[in-house]
Amino acid sequence: MTLGSPFAVAQAGEQSSRTSDKEPIKVYLAKKFITMDPSQPEATAVAVRQGRIVSVGSLETLQPWLRQHPHQIDQSLKDKTVLPGFIDNHVHPALGAILLQMDIIAAEDWNLPSKRIPGVQGREAYLARLQQLVASKKPDAPVVSWGWHPLYHGEITRADLDRVSEERPIVLWHRSFHEVVANSAALKFMGLEASAFEGDHYVDFAKGHFAEHGIRPVIQGLKAVILNPERFLRGLKETAELYHQGGVTSVADMAIGIFDFDMELQAFQAVLNDDSVPFRTYIVSSPLLMQQKWGDKTFEKTAALEQLSTDRLIFLKQIKTFADGAFVSQLMQMDFPGYIDGHQGKWIVPPEKLADLNLPYWQNGFGIHIHVNGDKGVDASLDMVEALLLKQPRWDHRVTLHHFGLSTQDQITRAAKLGVELSVNGYYLYQFGDKFAEVGLGHDRASQMTRVGSAVREGIKVSLHSDLPIAPVEPLVAVSSLVTRKTRAGRVMAPAESLTLDQALRAITIDAAYVIKQDHQIGSIEAGKRADFTVLEQDPYAVDPEAIGQIGIWGTVFEGRLFPRTP
């Protein structure tokens, strides 16, 4: 399968930087290189050959190399500020390919390469937009929309959607992805009947509501619609463009196979493995998901995935597991005093099963990433790490808690003692801090979400991710949010939990590389590492922290090749 790429290399005819040992050294000059190397924090010149960094310093200090080797001086970046290539160590390319191709009605604006979709808030405004969407479709076409969130749009049930249309299938995918609401026509279209869900606490069939594990039948029922190969490839290309817009040069897919492992891998090989794509994708498998495909052979099959790696698609000897439910849905498991309205969160994997599920991977040296959001979920995750350490001690295991919405100070101390790292969603506080303070959690706990300041003080490595499409790939917005601790409404929440600018930039570069065990290859501008850079129009250290998210991204350098952003 041959597909066109949306990316164009800056210099026509330039070949891959890895083609020859004898190729000239290329020297990039910049106003400033911010290296994230504490031994040499800044530079003005970087020499590159074969996609890797040869030397870092100034044009003068590079002379020993340049006197003995053919070289070219490239001044394309001479007025720019350059950082190590940004790293988003928790994304879902397949999920982006599917959700971003749906009709989006969300509380916030979405700026996609193909279009801009204005946000809408309030129940009446949401239903009015949905009515317009339904009216715009062909008579027999199912309507599948992503972005609904009851905290911003009100509760919507099967009966509400039946009032919109009794004949047309309508499915609303929650902003978190972890919930779905369908009307009666959609349930019939998907072949779902109430009798199949009796006693299932993840499904309220009368309301047309499906959550967590309960959405699997919905995915299968809509397979012909949302997993259409042409549509999927189009969505994957758009998702790839979003990574480039955000200045990202490495991403980690945290759980390939959410929908269909074989289809996803084939699409990744067709789109993301192309030589013109200016980023690499690290891939992490989830045994919990793959058990549905591989059954008793899951460990054996997972261990063999590294053999499928290419230069741009790299399967890591790491797995992703799950503890509690979605943060965005307020399905995370909360300890006393719980939620204000008394509702209960959900477990994806019950605490008593976590250690046994992950033990064979731990014993065979796999890295472990844990999806966890509530403080009760954090306790379960730390209990699992302690149990695994007692079974078989390991050093430098780098178990990482991902998302890490709500936690307590004692959990931070315990995590540090157990050698646990964090990959937090840099968008949670900005987008949901105000609303969660009002609904569900109260101001004190909501303001302390993403407790990163305490983590860094305890010596824990903290990295930031987007979880795209759960949040936009805008690393600088995440940096600004966790430096200022400002929400979308402009409130400052728990300023003691802020990061310094240096800590926040490390969290999207070298520390983001560390938690996926790639800090020896990427994350800083040092001799020997991959020549991956993010090129900015301004120096983040020279602007107000609140303005960091608005700094223009000129483009990237990936393995020594220029990839400017398209206007």
C-alpha positions as CSV (number, residue, x, y, z in Angstrom):
1,M,0.0,0.0,0.0
2,T,1.5,3.3,-1.1
3,L,0.3,6.5,0.6
4,G,1.2,10.1,0.0
5,S,2.8,11.9,3.0
6,P,1.8,15.3,4.3
7,F,5.4,16.1,5.3
8,A,8.0,17.6,3.0
9,V,11.8,17.7,3.6
10,A,13.1,21.2,3.5
11,Q,15.8,20.8,1.0
12,A,14.9,19.1,-2.3
13,G,17.1,16.1,-3.1
14,E,18.5,15.8,0.4
15,Q,19.1,12.1,1.1
16,S,18.7,10.3,4.4
17,S,21.4,11.4,6.9
18,R,22.3,7.8,7.5
19,T,23.2,6.9,3.9
20,S,27.0,7.1,4.1
21,D,29.8,7.2,6.6
22,K,31.6,9.6,4.3
23,E,28.9,12.2,3.9
24,P,29.8,15.7,5.0
25,I,29.2,16.9,8.5
26,K,26.4,19.4,8.6
27,V,26.7,22.3,11.1
28,Y,23.5,23.9,12.3
29,L,23.9,27.4,13.7
30,A,21.3,28.9,16.0
31,K,20.7,31.9,18.2
32,K,20.7,29.5,21.0
33,F,20.6,25.7,21.5
34,I,19.1,24.9,24.9
35,T,20.7,21.5,25.3
36,M,19.2,20.0,28.6
37,D,22.7,18.8,29.3
38,P,23.7,20.3,32.6
39,S,27.4,20.1,31.7
40,Q,26.9,22.4,28.7
41,P,23.5,24.0,29.0
42,E,23.7,26.2,25.9
43,A,25.4,26.3,22.6
44,T,25.3,28.1,19.2
45,A,26.5,25.4,16.9
46,V,25.8,21.7,16.6
47,A,27.5,19.3,14.1
48,V,25.5,16.4,12.7
49,R,26.3,13.4,10.6
50,Q,24.4,10.1,9.9
51,G,21.5,11.4,11.9
52,R,23.4,11.8,15.1
53,I,25.2,14.6,16.9
54,V,28.9,14.8,16.4
55,S,29.8,17.8,18.5
56,V,28.1,20.6,20.4
57,G,29.5,24.1,21.1
58,S,30.3,27.0,18.9
59,L,31.7,27.3,15.4
60,E,35.0,28.0,17.0
61,T,35.0,24.9,19.3
62,L,33.9,22.7,16.4
63,Q,37.0,23.5,14.4
64,P,38.9,20.3,15.3
65,W,36.2,18.3,13.5
66,L,35.7,20.8,10.7
67,R,39.4,21.0,9.8
68,Q,39.5,17.3,9.1
69,H,36.1,16.5,7.6
70,P,34.1,17.9,4.7
71,H,31.3,20.0,6.1
72,Q,28.4,22.3,5.3
73,I,27.3,25.3,7.4
74,D,23.5,25.5,7.5
75,Q,22.1,28.9,8.7
76,S,18.4,28.0,8.4
77,L,18.1,28.3,12.2
78,K,20.4,31.2,12.9
79,D,17.7,33.4,14.4
80,K,15.9,30.6,16.3
81,T,16.0,29.0,19.7
82,V,16.4,25.3,19.5
83,L,15.7,22.6,22.1
84,P,16.0,18.8,22.1
85,G,13.1,17.3,20.1
86,F,10.0,17.3,22.2
87,I,8.9,13.8,23.4
88,D,5.3,12.8,24.1
89,N,5.6,9.5,25.9
90,H,1.9,8.7,26.0
91,V,-0.2,9.0,22.9
92,H,-2.7,6.8,21.0
93,P,-2.2,7.1,17.3
94,A,-5.0,4.6,16.5
95,L,-7.4,6.4,18.9
96,G,-6.5,9.7,17.3
97,A,-7.1,8.2,13.8
98,I,-10.6,7.2,14.9
99,L,-11.9,9.9,17.2
100,L,-10.5,12.9,15.2
101,Q,-12.4,11.6,12.1
102,M,-15.7,11.6,14.0
103,D,-17.9,14.7,14.1
104,I,-16.5,16.6,17.1
105,I,-18.7,18.5,19.5
106,A,-16.5,19.4,22.4
107,A,-16.4,22.0,25.2
108,E,-13.2,23.5,23.9
109,D,-11.9,24.4,20.4
110,W,-10.1,21.8,18.3
111,N,-7.6,23.0,15.8
112,L,-6.9,20.2,13.3
113,P,-4.8,20.4,10.2
114,S,-7.9,20.0,8.1
115,K,-10.3,22.3,10.0
116,R,-11.0,24.3,13.1
117,I,-14.0,23.2,15.3
118,P,-15.3,25.7,17.8
119,G,-16.2,24.5,21.2
120,V,-19.7,24.6,22.7
121,Q,-20.9,24.5,26.3
122,G,-24.3,24.1,27.9
123,R,-26.9,21.4,27.3
124,E,-29.2,23.4,25.0
125,A,-26.3,24.6,22.9
126,Y,-24.9,21.1,22.7
127,L,-28.2,19.5,21.6
128,A,-28.7,22.3,19.1
129,R,-25.3,21.6,17.5
130,L,-26.2,17.9,17.5
131,Q,-29.5,18.6,15.7
132,Q,-27.6,20.5,13.1
133,L,-25.1,17.7,12.7
134,V,-27.9,15.1,12.3
135,A,-29.7,17.3,9.7
136,S,-26.5,17.7,7.7
137,K,-26.0,13.9,7.2
138,K,-27.4,11.7,4.5
139,P,-30.7,10.1,5.6
140,D,-29.3,6.6,6.4
141,A,-25.9,7.6,7.8
142,P,-25.2,6.8,11.4
143,V,-24.1,9.9,13.4
144,V,-21.1,9.2,15.6
145,S,-19.9,12.2,17.5
146,W,-17.0,12.6,20.0
147,G,-16.5,15.2,22.7
148,W,-19.6,15.1,24.8
149,H,-19.0,15.7,28.5
150,P,-21.8,15.9,31.0
151,L,-20.0,18.4,33.2
152,Y,-20.0,20.9,30.3
153,H,-23.0,19.6,28.3
154,G,-25.3,18.1,30.8
155,E,-26.4,14.5,31.3
156,I,-27.7,13.0,28.0
157,T,-29.3,9.6,27.8
158,R,-30.8,7.2,25.3
159,A,-34.2,8.9,25.7
160,D,-32.7,12.3,24.9
161,L,-31.1,11.0,21.8
162,D,-34.3,9.2,20.8
163,R,-36.0,12.6,20.9
164,V,-33.3,13.9,18.5
165,S,-34.1,11.0,16.1
166,E,-35.9,7.7,16.5
167,E,-34.9,6.4,13.1
168,R,-31.2,7.5,12.7
169,P,-28.5,5.7,14.8
170,I,-26.8,8.3,17.1
171,V,-23.8,7.5,19.2
172,L,-22.1,10.0,21.5
173,W,-18.5,9.2,22.5
174,H,-17.5,10.8,25.8
175,R,-14.7,13.3,25.7
176,S,-12.6,10.7,27.7
177,F,-13.3,7.9,25.2
178,H,-14.1,5.6,28.2
179,E,-17.9,6.1,27.9
180,V,-20.5,5.9,25.2
181,V,-24.2,6.9,25.0
182,A,-26.4,5.5,22.2
183,N,-30.0,5.9,21.1
184,S,-32.4,3.1,20.4
185,A,-31.8,3.1,16.7
186,A,-28.0,2.8,17.3
187,L,-28.5,-0.1,19.7
188,K,-30.5,-1.9,17.0
189,F,-27.9,-1.0,14.4
190,M,-25.2,-2.5,16.5
191,G,-27.2,-5.6,17.3
192,L,-27.1,-5.0,21.0
193,E,-29.9,-6.4,23.3
194,A,-30.6,-5.8,27.0
195,S,-30.5,-9.5,27.9
196,A,-26.7,-9.6,27.0
197,F,-25.9,-7.0,29.7
198,E,-27.9,-8.2,32.7
199,G,-25.8,-7.8,35.9
200,D,-23.1,-5.9,34.0
201,H,-22.2,-2.9,36.2
202,Y,-20.3,-1.2,33.3
203,V,-23.5,-0.9,31.2
204,D,-26.9,0.8,31.9
205,F,-28.8,-0.5,28.8
206,A,-32.0,1.5,29.7
207,K,-30.0,4.7,29.4
208,G,-27.9,3.5,26.5
209,H,-24.8,4.1,28.6
210,F,-21.6,2.0,28.3
211,A,-18.4,2.6,30.3
212,E,-14.9,1.2,30.5
213,H,-15.0,-2.6,29.5
214,G,-18.6,-2.0,28.5
215,I,-17.6,-0.1,25.4
216,R,-16.1,-3.1,23.7
217,P,-19.5,-4.3,22.2
218,V,-20.1,-0.8,20.9
219,I,-16.7,-0.8,19.1
220,Q,-17.5,-4.1,17.5
221,G,-21.0,-2.9,16.6
222,L,-19.7,0.2,14.9
223,K,-16.7,-1.6,13.3
224,A,-17.9,-1.0,9.7
225,V,-18.3,2.7,10.4
226,I,-15.3,3.7,12.6
227,L,-12.7,1.1,11.5
228,N,-13.2,1.7,7.7
229,P,-9.6,1.3,6.4
230,E,-9.6,4.4,4.2
231,R,-11.1,6.5,7.0
232,F,-8.5,5.1,9.5
233,L,-5.5,5.9,7.2
234,R,-6.8,9.4,6.7
235,G,-7.2,9.9,10.4
236,L,-3.7,8.5,11.1
237,K,-2.2,11.0,8.6
238,E,-4.0,13.9,10.4
239,T,-2.8,12.6,13.8
240,A,0.8,12.5,12.5
241,E,0.5,16.1,11.3
242,L,-0.7,17.1,14.8
243,Y,2.5,15.6,16.3
244,H,4.6,17.7,13.9
245,Q,2.6,20.8,14.6
246,G,3.4,20.4,18.3
247,G,7.1,20.1,17.6
248,V,7.3,16.5,18.7
249,T,10.0,14.2,17.3
250,S,9.3,11.1,19.4
251,V,6.0,9.6,20.6
252,A,5.2,6.5,22.5
253,D,2.0,4.6,21.6
254,M,0.9,3.4,25.1
255,A,-1.2,0.3,24.1
256,I,-1.3,-0.7,20.5
257,G,-4.3,-2.9,19.7
258,I,-7.0,-0.9,21.3
259,F,-9.2,-1.7,18.2
260,D,-7.4,-4.2,16.0
261,F,-3.7,-5.0,16.4
262,D,-3.2,-6.3,12.8
263,M,-5.0,-3.3,11.2
264,E,-3.2,-0.8,13.4
265,L,0.2,-2.3,12.8
266,Q,-0.4,-2.4,9.0
267,A,-1.5,1.2,9.0
268,F,1.5,2.3,11.1
269,Q,3.8,0.6,8.7
270,A,2.2,2.3,5.8
271,V,2.0,5.8,7.3
272,L,4.3,6.3,10.3
273,N,7.2,4.2,8.9
274,D,7.6,6.5,5.8
275,D,11.0,8.2,5.4
276,S,9.3,11.6,5.2
277,V,7.6,11.4,8.6
278,P,9.6,13.6,11.0
279,F,9.2,11.6,14.2
280,R,9.7,8.0,15.5
281,T,7.0,6.0,17.2
282,Y,7.9,3.8,20.2
283,I,5.3,1.1,20.7
284,V,4.2,-0.4,24.0
285,S,1.8,-3.4,24.1
286,S,-0.8,-4.1,26.7
287,P,-1.3,-7.7,27.8
288,L,-4.7,-6.9,29.1
289,L,-5.8,-5.9,25.5
290,M,-3.8,-8.5,23.7
291,Q,-5.2,-11.4,25.8
292,Q,-8.4,-11.1,23.7
293,K,-6.3,-11.8,20.6
294,W,-3.6,-14.1,21.8
295,G,-5.0,-15.9,24.9
296,D,-2.5,-18.2,26.6
297,K,0.2,-17.1,24.2
298,T,0.1,-13.5,25.2
299,F,3.4,-13.4,27.0
300,E,5.2,-15.3,24.2
301,K,3.7,-13.1,21.5
302,T,4.4,-9.9,23.5
303,A,8.1,-10.9,24.0
304,A,8.5,-11.4,20.2
305,L,7.2,-7.9,19.2
306,E,10.7,-6.3,19.4
307,Q,11.5,-8.3,16.2
308,L,9.0,-6.2,14.3
309,S,10.9,-2.9,15.0
310,T,12.1,-0.6,12.2
311,D,14.0,2.7,12.4
312,R,10.8,4.6,12.9
313,L,8.5,2.0,14.6
314,I,10.3,0.7,17.6
315,F,8.7,-1.9,19.9
316,L,9.9,-1.5,23.4
317,K,10.4,-4.3,26.0
318,Q,7.8,-2.5,28.1
319,I,4.1,-3.1,28.8
320,K,1.1,-1.0,29.8
321,T,-1.3,-2.1,32.5
322,F,-4.3,-0.5,34.0
323,A,-5.6,0.2,37.5
324,D,-8.7,2.5,37.8
325,G,-11.0,4.3,35.4
326,A,-10.9,7.5,33.5
327,F,-10.0,10.9,35.0
328,V,-11.9,12.9,32.5
329,S,-15.0,10.9,33.2
330,Q,-14.5,11.0,37.0
331,L,-14.4,7.2,37.0
332,M,-11.1,7.1,38.8
333,Q,-11.2,5.4,42.2
334,M,-11.2,7.8,45.1
335,D,-10.5,7.1,48.7
336,F,-12.4,8.8,51.6
337,P,-14.2,11.2,51.3
338,G,-14.9,10.1,47.8
339,Y,-16.9,12.1,45.3
340,I,-19.2,14.9,46.5
341,D,-22.3,13.4,44.9
342,G,-21.4,9.9,46.3
343,H,-20.9,8.1,43.0
344,Q,-18.3,5.4,42.8
345,G,-15.4,5.1,40.4
346,K,-14.5,1.9,38.5
347,W,-11.6,-0.5,38.3
348,I,-10.3,-1.6,35.0
349,V,-8.2,-4.2,36.7
350,P,-9.2,-5.0,40.3
351,P,-6.3,-4.4,42.8
352,E,-6.1,-8.0,43.9
353,K,-5.3,-9.0,40.3
354,L,-2.7,-6.4,39.4
355,A,0.4,-8.1,40.7
356,D,-0.3,-11.5,39.2
357,L,-1.2,-10.0,35.8
358,N,2.1,-8.3,35.6
359,L,4.4,-10.7,37.4
360,P,5.7,-12.7,34.4
361,Y,6.7,-9.4,32.6
362,W,8.4,-8.1,35.7
363,Q,10.3,-11.4,36.2
364,N,11.5,-11.1,32.6
365,G,12.8,-7.6,32.7
366,F,9.9,-5.7,31.1
367,G,9.3,-2.1,31.9
368,I,5.8,-1.4,33.3
369,H,3.6,1.6,32.7
370,I,0.4,1.9,34.8
371,H,-2.7,3.8,33.8
372,V,-3.9,5.3,37.1
373,N,-5.9,8.3,38.1
374,G,-7.4,8.3,41.6
375,D,-5.7,8.2,45.0
376,K,-7.2,4.7,45.6
377,G,-5.8,3.6,42.3
378,V,-2.4,5.0,43.2
379,D,-2.5,2.9,46.4
380,A,-3.3,-0.2,44.4
381,S,-0.5,0.6,41.9
382,L,2.1,1.1,44.6
383,D,0.9,-2.0,46.4
384,M,1.5,-3.9,43.1
385,V,5.1,-2.5,42.8
386,E,5.9,-3.4,46.3
387,A,4.5,-7.0,45.8
388,L,6.6,-7.4,42.7
389,L,9.7,-6.1,44.4
390,L,9.2,-8.6,47.2
391,K,8.8,-11.4,44.6
392,Q,11.9,-10.4,42.7
393,P,14.0,-7.3,43.5
394,R,14.9,-5.1,40.5
395,W,17.1,-2.1,40.2
396,D,16.4,0.8,37.9
397,H,13.0,-0.7,37.0
398,R,11.4,2.8,36.2
399,V,7.9,1.7,36.8
400,T,5.9,4.7,35.7
401,L,2.5,5.9,36.8
402,H,0.7,7.5,33.9
403,H,-1.9,10.3,34.1
404,F,-1.7,10.5,37.9
405,G,-4.7,12.7,38.4
406,L,-5.2,12.7,42.1
407,S,-2.7,11.6,44.8
408,T,-1.7,12.4,48.4
409,Q,1.6,13.6,49.9
410,D,2.3,10.2,51.6
411,Q,1.9,8.5,48.2
412,I,4.5,10.7,46.7
413,T,6.9,9.8,49.5
414,R,6.1,6.1,49.0
415,A,6.5,6.3,45.2
416,A,9.9,7.8,45.6
417,K,11.0,5.0,48.0
418,L,9.8,2.4,45.6
419,G,11.7,4.0,42.6
420,V,8.5,4.9,40.7
421,E,8.4,7.7,38.1
422,L,5.6,9.8,36.7
423,S,4.2,10.7,33.3
424,V,1.4,13.2,34.0
425,N,-1.2,14.7,31.7
426,G,-0.1,18.3,31.4
427,Y,-3.6,19.3,30.3
428,Y,-5.7,18.1,33.2
429,L,-5.2,21.1,35.5
430,Y,-5.6,23.6,32.7
431,Q,-8.8,22.1,31.3
432,F,-10.5,20.4,34.2
433,G,-9.3,22.2,37.4
434,D,-12.1,24.7,37.5
435,K,-14.9,22.2,36.8
436,F,-13.6,19.5,39.1
437,A,-13.3,22.0,41.9
438,E,-17.0,22.8,41.5
439,V,-18.3,19.3,40.7
440,G,-17.0,16.0,42.1
441,L,-13.9,16.8,44.1
442,G,-14.1,20.2,45.8
443,H,-11.4,22.9,45.5
444,D,-8.7,21.5,47.7
445,R,-8.3,18.1,46.0
446,A,-9.0,19.5,42.5
447,S,-6.4,22.2,42.9
448,Q,-3.8,19.6,43.9
449,M,-4.3,17.3,40.9
450,T,-1.0,16.5,39.0
451,R,1.0,16.8,42.2
452,V,4.3,17.4,40.4
453,G,6.1,19.9,42.6
454,S,6.1,17.5,45.5
455,A,7.2,14.7,43.2
456,V,10.3,16.6,42.0
457,R,11.1,17.6,45.5
458,E,11.2,13.8,46.4
459,G,13.5,13.1,43.5
460,I,10.9,11.5,41.2
461,K,11.4,12.0,37.5
462,V,8.3,13.8,36.1
463,S,7.4,13.8,32.4
464,L,4.4,15.4,30.6
465,H,2.2,13.8,28.0
466,S,-0.9,14.6,26.0
467,D,-2.7,11.2,25.7
468,L,-3.8,12.5,22.3
469,P,-6.7,12.7,21.5
470,I,-7.6,13.2,25.1
471,A,-5.6,16.4,25.0
472,P,-4.0,18.3,22.1
473,V,-0.3,17.7,21.4
474,E,0.8,21.1,22.6
475,P,3.8,20.5,24.9
476,L,4.5,24.2,25.4
477,V,0.9,24.7,26.7
478,A,1.5,21.9,29.2
479,V,4.8,23.5,30.2
480,S,3.1,26.8,30.8
481,S,0.2,25.3,32.7
482,L,2.4,23.4,35.2
483,V,4.8,26.3,35.7
484,T,2.0,28.8,36.4
485,R,-0.6,26.3,37.7
486,K,-3.2,28.4,35.9
487,T,-6.5,26.9,34.7
488,R,-8.4,27.8,31.6
489,A,-10.3,30.3,33.7
490,G,-7.1,31.9,34.9
491,R,-7.2,30.6,38.5
492,V,-3.9,29.7,40.1
493,M,-4.3,26.3,41.9
494,A,-1.9,25.0,44.4
495,P,1.2,27.0,43.4
496,A,3.4,24.9,45.7
497,E,2.9,22.1,43.2
498,S,4.3,24.1,40.2
499,L,7.4,23.1,38.3
500,T,10.3,25.5,37.5
501,L,10.6,26.3,33.8
502,D,13.8,24.1,33.6
503,Q,11.9,21.2,35.3
504,A,9.0,21.5,32.9
505,L,11.2,21.6,29.8
506,R,13.0,18.6,31.1
507,A,9.6,16.9,31.4
508,I,9.0,17.1,27.6
509,T,12.6,16.3,26.7
510,I,15.2,14.4,28.7
511,D,12.9,13.2,31.6
512,A,10.3,12.1,29.1
513,A,13.0,10.0,27.4
514,Y,14.0,8.6,30.8
515,V,10.7,7.0,31.7
516,I,10.7,5.0,28.4
517,K,14.3,4.1,28.9
518,Q,15.5,6.1,25.8
519,D,17.5,8.8,27.6
520,H,20.7,7.3,26.1
521,Q,19.4,8.0,22.6
522,I,17.2,11.1,22.8
523,G,16.1,14.0,25.1
524,S,19.1,16.2,25.1
525,I,21.6,17.8,22.7
526,E,24.8,15.9,23.3
527,A,27.4,14.2,21.1
528,G,26.3,10.7,20.2
529,K,22.6,11.2,20.5
530,R,20.0,11.4,17.8
531,A,20.0,14.8,16.0
532,D,16.4,15.6,17.0
533,F,15.6,19.3,17.6
534,T,12.5,21.4,18.1
535,V,12.9,24.9,16.6
536,L,11.1,27.8,18.4
537,E,10.5,31.4,17.3
538,Q,11.3,32.6,20.9
539,D,13.4,31.6,23.8
540,P,11.0,30.2,26.5
541,Y,13.4,31.6,29.2
542,A,12.9,35.1,27.8
543,V,9.1,35.3,27.8
544,D,6.5,35.5,30.6
545,P,5.6,31.9,31.7
546,E,2.0,32.5,30.8
547,A,3.0,33.2,27.2
548,I,5.1,30.1,26.7
549,G,2.2,28.2,25.2
550,Q,1.9,30.9,22.5
551,I,5.5,30.5,21.3
552,G,5.6,29.7,17.6
553,I,7.0,26.4,16.6
554,W,9.0,26.9,13.3
555,G,9.4,23.2,12.8
556,T,11.8,20.4,13.7
557,V,15.0,18.7,12.8
558,F,14.6,14.9,12.8
559,E,17.8,12.8,12.6
560,G,19.6,15.8,11.1
561,R,17.0,16.7,8.5
562,L,15.0,19.9,8.5
563,F,11.2,19.6,8.6
564,P,9.7,23.1,8.8
565,R,6.0,23.3,9.6
566,T,3.7,24.1,6.7
567,P,1.9,27.4,7.0
